[in-house]
Coordinates of C-alpha atoms and ligand atoms in Angstrom, one line a residue:
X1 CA -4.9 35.9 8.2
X2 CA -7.8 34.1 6.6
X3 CA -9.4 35.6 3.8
X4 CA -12.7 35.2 1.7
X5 CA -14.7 37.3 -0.1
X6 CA -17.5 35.8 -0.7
X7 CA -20.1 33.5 2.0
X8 CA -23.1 31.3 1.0
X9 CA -25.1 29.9 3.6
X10 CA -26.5 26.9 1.4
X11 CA -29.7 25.5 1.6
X12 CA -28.9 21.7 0.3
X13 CA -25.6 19.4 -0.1
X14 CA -26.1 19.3 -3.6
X15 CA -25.9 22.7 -3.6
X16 CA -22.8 22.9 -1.2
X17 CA -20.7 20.1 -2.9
X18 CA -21.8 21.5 -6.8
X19 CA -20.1 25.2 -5.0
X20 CA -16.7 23.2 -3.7
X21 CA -16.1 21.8 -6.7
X22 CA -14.2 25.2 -7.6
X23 CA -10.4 25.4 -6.0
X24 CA -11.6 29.1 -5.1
X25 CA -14.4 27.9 -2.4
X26 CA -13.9 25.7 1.0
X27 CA -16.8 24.3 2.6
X28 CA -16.2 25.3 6.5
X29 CA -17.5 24.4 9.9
X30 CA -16.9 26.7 12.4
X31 CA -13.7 28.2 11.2
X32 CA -11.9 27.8 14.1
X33 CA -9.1 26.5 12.8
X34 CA -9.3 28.2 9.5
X35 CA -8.9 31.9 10.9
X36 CA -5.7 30.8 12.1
X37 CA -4.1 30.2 8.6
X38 CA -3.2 32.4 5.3
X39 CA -5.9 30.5 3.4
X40 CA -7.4 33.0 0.9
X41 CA -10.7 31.7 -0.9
X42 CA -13.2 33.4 -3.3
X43 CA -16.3 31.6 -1.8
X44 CA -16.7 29.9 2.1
X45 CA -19.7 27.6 2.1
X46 CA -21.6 27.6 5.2
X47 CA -23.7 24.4 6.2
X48 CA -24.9 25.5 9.3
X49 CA -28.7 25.5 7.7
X50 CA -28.9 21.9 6.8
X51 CA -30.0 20.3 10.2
X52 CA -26.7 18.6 11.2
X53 CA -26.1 20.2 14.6
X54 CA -28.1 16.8 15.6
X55 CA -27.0 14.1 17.8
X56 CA -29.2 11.1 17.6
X57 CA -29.1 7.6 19.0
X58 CA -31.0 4.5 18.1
X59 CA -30.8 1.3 19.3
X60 CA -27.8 0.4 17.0
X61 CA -26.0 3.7 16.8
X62 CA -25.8 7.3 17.5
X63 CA -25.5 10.0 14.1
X64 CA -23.6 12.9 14.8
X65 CA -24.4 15.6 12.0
X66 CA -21.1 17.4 10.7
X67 CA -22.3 20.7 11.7
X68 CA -22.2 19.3 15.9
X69 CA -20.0 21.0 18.4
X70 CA -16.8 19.3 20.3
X71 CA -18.8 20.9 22.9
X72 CA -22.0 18.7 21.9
X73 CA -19.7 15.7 22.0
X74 CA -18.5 16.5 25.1
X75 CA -22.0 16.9 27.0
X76 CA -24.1 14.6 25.0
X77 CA -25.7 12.3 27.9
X78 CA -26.6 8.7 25.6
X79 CA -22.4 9.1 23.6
X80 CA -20.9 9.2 27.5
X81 CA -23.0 6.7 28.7
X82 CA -22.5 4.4 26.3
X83 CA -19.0 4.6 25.7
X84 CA -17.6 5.5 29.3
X85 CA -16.9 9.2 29.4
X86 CA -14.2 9.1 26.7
X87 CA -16.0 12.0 24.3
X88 CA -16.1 14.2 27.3
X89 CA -12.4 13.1 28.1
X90 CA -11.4 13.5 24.8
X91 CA -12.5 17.2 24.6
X92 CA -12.6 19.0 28.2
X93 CA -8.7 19.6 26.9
X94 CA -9.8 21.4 24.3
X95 CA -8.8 25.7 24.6
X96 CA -12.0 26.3 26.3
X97 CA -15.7 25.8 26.3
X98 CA -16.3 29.3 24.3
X99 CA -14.3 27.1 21.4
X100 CA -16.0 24.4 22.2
X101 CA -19.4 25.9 21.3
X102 CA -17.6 26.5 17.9
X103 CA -15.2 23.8 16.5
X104 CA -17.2 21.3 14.7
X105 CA -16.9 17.7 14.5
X106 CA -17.2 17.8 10.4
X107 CA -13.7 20.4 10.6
X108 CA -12.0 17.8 13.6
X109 CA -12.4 15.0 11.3
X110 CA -12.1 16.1 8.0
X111 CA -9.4 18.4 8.8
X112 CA -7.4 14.8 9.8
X113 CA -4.9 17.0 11.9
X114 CA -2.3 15.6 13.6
X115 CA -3.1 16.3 17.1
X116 CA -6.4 15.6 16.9
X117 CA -8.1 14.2 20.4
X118 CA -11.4 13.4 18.3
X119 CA -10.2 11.3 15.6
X120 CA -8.1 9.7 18.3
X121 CA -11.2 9.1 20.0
X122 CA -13.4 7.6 17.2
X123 CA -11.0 5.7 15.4
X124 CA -10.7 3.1 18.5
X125 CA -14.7 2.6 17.8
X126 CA -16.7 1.3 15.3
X127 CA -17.3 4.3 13.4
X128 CA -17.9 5.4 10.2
X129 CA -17.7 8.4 7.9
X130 CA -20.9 9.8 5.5
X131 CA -19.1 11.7 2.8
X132 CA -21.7 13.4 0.5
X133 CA -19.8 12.0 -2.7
X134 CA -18.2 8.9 -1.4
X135 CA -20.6 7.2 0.5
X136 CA -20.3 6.0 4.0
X137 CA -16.6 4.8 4.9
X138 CA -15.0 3.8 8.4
X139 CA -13.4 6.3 10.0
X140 CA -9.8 4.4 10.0
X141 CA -10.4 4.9 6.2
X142 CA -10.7 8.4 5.9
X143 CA -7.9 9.1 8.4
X144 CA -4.8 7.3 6.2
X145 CA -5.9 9.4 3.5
X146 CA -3.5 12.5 3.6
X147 CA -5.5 15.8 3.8
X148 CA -5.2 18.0 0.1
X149 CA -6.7 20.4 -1.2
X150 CA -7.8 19.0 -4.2
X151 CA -10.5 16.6 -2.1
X152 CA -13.1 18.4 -2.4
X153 CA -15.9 16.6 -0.5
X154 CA -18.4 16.6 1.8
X155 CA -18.7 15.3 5.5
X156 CA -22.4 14.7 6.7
X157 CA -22.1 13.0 9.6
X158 CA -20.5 10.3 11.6
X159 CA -22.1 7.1 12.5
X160 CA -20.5 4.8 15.7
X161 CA -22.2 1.8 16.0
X162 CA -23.1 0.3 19.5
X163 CA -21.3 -3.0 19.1
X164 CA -20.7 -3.0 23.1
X165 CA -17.2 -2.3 22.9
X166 CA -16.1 -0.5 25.8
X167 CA -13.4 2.5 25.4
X168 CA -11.6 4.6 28.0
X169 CA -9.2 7.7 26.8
X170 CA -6.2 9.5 28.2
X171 CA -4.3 12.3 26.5
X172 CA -0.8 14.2 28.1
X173 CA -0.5 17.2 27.5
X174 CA 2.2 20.1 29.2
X175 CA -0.2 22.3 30.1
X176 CA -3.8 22.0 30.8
X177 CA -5.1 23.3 27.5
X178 CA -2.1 23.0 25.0
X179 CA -2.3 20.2 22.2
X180 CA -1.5 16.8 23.3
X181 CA 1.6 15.6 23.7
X182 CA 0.0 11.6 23.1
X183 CA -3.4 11.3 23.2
X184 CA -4.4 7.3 23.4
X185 CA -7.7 5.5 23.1
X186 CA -8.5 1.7 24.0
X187 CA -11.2 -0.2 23.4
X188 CA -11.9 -3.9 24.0
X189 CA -14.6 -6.3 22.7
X190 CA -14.5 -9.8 23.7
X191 CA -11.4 -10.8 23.2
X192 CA -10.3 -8.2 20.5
X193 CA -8.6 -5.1 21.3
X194 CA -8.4 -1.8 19.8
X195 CA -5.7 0.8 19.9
X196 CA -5.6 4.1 18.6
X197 CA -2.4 7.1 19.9
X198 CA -3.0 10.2 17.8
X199 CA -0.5 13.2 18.5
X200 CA 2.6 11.2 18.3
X201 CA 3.1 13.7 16.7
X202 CA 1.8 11.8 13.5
X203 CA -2.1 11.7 12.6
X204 CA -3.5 9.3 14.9
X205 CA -4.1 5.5 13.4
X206 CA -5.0 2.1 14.8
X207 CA -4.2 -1.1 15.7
X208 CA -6.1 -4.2 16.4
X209 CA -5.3 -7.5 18.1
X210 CA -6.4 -10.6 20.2
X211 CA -6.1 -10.7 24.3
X212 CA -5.5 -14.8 23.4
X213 CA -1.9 -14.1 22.2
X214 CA 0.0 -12.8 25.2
X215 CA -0.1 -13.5 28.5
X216 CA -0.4 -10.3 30.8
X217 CA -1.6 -7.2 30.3
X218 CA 1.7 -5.0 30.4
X219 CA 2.9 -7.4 27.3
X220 CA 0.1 -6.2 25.4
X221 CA 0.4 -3.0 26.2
X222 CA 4.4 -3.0 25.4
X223 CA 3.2 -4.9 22.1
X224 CA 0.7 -2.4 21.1
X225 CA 3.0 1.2 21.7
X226 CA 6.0 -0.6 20.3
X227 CA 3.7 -0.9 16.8
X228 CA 3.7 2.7 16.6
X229 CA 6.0 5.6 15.1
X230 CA 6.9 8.4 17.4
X231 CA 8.7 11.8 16.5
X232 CA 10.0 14.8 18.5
X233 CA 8.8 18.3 18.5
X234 CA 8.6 21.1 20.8
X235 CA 6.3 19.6 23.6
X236 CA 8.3 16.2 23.5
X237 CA 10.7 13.6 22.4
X238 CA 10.1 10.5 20.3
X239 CA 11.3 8.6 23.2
X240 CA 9.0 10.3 26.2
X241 CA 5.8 9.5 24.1
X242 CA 7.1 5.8 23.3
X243 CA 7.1 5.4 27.2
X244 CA 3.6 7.3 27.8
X245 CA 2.0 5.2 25.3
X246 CA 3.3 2.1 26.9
X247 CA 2.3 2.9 30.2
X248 CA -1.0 5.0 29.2
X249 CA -2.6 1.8 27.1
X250 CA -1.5 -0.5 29.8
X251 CA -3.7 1.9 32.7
X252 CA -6.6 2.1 29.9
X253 CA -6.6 -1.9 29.5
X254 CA -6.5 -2.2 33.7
X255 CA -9.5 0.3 33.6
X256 CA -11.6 -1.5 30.6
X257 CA -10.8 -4.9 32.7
X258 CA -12.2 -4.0 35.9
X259 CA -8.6 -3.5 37.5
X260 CA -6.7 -1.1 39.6
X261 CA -4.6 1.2 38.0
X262 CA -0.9 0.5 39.1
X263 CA 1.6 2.9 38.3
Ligands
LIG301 C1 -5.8 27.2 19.3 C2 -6.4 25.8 18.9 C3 -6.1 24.7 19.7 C4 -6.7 23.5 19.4 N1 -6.4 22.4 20.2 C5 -6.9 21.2 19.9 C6 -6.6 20.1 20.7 O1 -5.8 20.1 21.7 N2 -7.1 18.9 20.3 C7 -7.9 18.7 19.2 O2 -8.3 17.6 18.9 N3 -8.2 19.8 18.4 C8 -7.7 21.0 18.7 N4 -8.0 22.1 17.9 C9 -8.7 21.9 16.7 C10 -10.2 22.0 16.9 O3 -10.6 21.1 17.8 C11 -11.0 21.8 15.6 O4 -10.6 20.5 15.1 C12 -10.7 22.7 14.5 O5 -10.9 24.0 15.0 C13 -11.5 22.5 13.3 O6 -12.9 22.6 13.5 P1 -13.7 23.8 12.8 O7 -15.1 23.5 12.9 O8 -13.2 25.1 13.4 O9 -13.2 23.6 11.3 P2 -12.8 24.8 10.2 O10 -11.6 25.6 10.7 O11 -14.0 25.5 9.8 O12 -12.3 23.8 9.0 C14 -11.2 23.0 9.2 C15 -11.0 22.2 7.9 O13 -12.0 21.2 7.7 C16 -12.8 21.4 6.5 N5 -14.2 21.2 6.8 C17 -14.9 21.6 7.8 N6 -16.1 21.1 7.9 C18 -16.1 20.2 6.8 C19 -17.1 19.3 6.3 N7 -18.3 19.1 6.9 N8 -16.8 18.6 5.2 C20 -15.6 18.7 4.6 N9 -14.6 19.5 5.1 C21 -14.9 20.3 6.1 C22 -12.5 22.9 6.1 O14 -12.6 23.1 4.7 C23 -11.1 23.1 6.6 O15 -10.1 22.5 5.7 C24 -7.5 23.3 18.3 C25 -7.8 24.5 17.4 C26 -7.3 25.7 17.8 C27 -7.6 26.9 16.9

């Protein structure tokens, strides 16, 4: 059981990151995760009071504060528009919408875990991390570095730029609301494509290349899920995701082009 004896609803960052400098605190979103593990800390720092439970668009990109719901993500009219459904596909998955309204975006991403739907999501997009010590860095960044305990910053927010790439998502899973099994995310601008497969069951990562080097779509697609690792675990084998990837970034490349889906 999670333990702490101690919780400080801050009133700045400066404040928050100067308090997680000690081993004995953890900054927190919306502990969702946390209450599931053994983790006992002295302090919890609570950032709920610093205005990032915001979603805001401009005409170059949309800020999501740390502090924002999957369920935020999920329902935010301007995100879905823009980029094709995939944050609500990414998330309706996700336990239930009671959860939802609790599991933040700052604890999906900076908790880098290996099934993770939303860095699956974000990583196929332009998108970028605002760490309250280190700066602003792209989200591909942040999720090669391994999770430990003794990184003790701050995500703000995330920034995805509208570069008018167009995504679609698709995650398997053996039950409606278990983890994934694969979860996959394409994106395509121009002739550049993007490909990101979280849940394999490794932390999601990327992969980028040009349309101009092969000459049908079920090459690429056999290209790009051949370039990544797969393992076994209890919901599947190396080998069954290997073939859903292939065939699951093939039906998201039909769907970015315009095409029919062929099975
Ligand atoms: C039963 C269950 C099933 C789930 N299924 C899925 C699933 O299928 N797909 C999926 O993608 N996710 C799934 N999740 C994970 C969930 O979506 C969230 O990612 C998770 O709960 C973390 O969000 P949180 O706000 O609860 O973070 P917390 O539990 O509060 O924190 C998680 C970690 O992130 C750190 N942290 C939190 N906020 C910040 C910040 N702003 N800056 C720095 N560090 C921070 C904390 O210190 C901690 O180490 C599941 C979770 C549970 C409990």
């Amino acid at each position: 059981m999670f333990r702490a004896d101690d919780y400080v609803k801050v009133s700045s960052l400066a404040e928050a990151y100067e308090l997680c400098q000690k081993r004995s605190s953890l900054v927190v979103g919306g502990m969702v995760w946390l209450k599931m593990t053994s983790v006992t800390k002295r302090t919890v720092i609570d950032l709920s009071g610093l205005g990032l439970d915001r979603i805001e668009e401009n005409d170059g990109e949309f800020s999501v504060g740390a502090m924002c719901s999957l369920r935020q993500l999920e329902t935010h009219e301007g995100l879905n528009t823009y980029f094709g459904g995939i944050f609500k596909e990414c998330t309706r998955h996700i336990v239930g919408v009671q959860m939802r309204n609790c599991a933040t975006v700052g604890g999906s991403v900076y908790g880098r875990f290996g099934f993770s739907d939303i860095l699956t999501c974000l990583l196929a997009l332009d998108a970028y991390a605002e760490l309250y010590h280190g700066g602003m860095v792209p989200v591909r960044e942040l999720a090669s570095r391994p999770a430990h305990r003794d990184d003790k910053d701050i995500l703000v927010r995330i920034v995805i730029k509208k570069d008018g790439r167009k995504a679609a998502y698709m995650s398997q899973r053996n039950s409606q609301t278990d983890f994934p099994i694969l979860a996959v995310c394409t994106a395509n601008l121009g002739n550049q494509w993007f490909v990101s497969i979280g849940a394999r069951p490794a932390k999601a990562s990327l992969i980028q290349f040009t349309e101009d080097d092969f000459d049908t779509t079920k090459e690429m697609a056999k290209q790009a899920a051949d370039a990544f690792s797969y393992g076994d675990n209890v919901r599947g084998s190396a080998e069954y995701r290997h073939s859903l990837a292939e065939v699951f970034v093939r039906r998201l490349m039909e769907r970015l082009k315009g095409r029919s889906v062929s099975r």
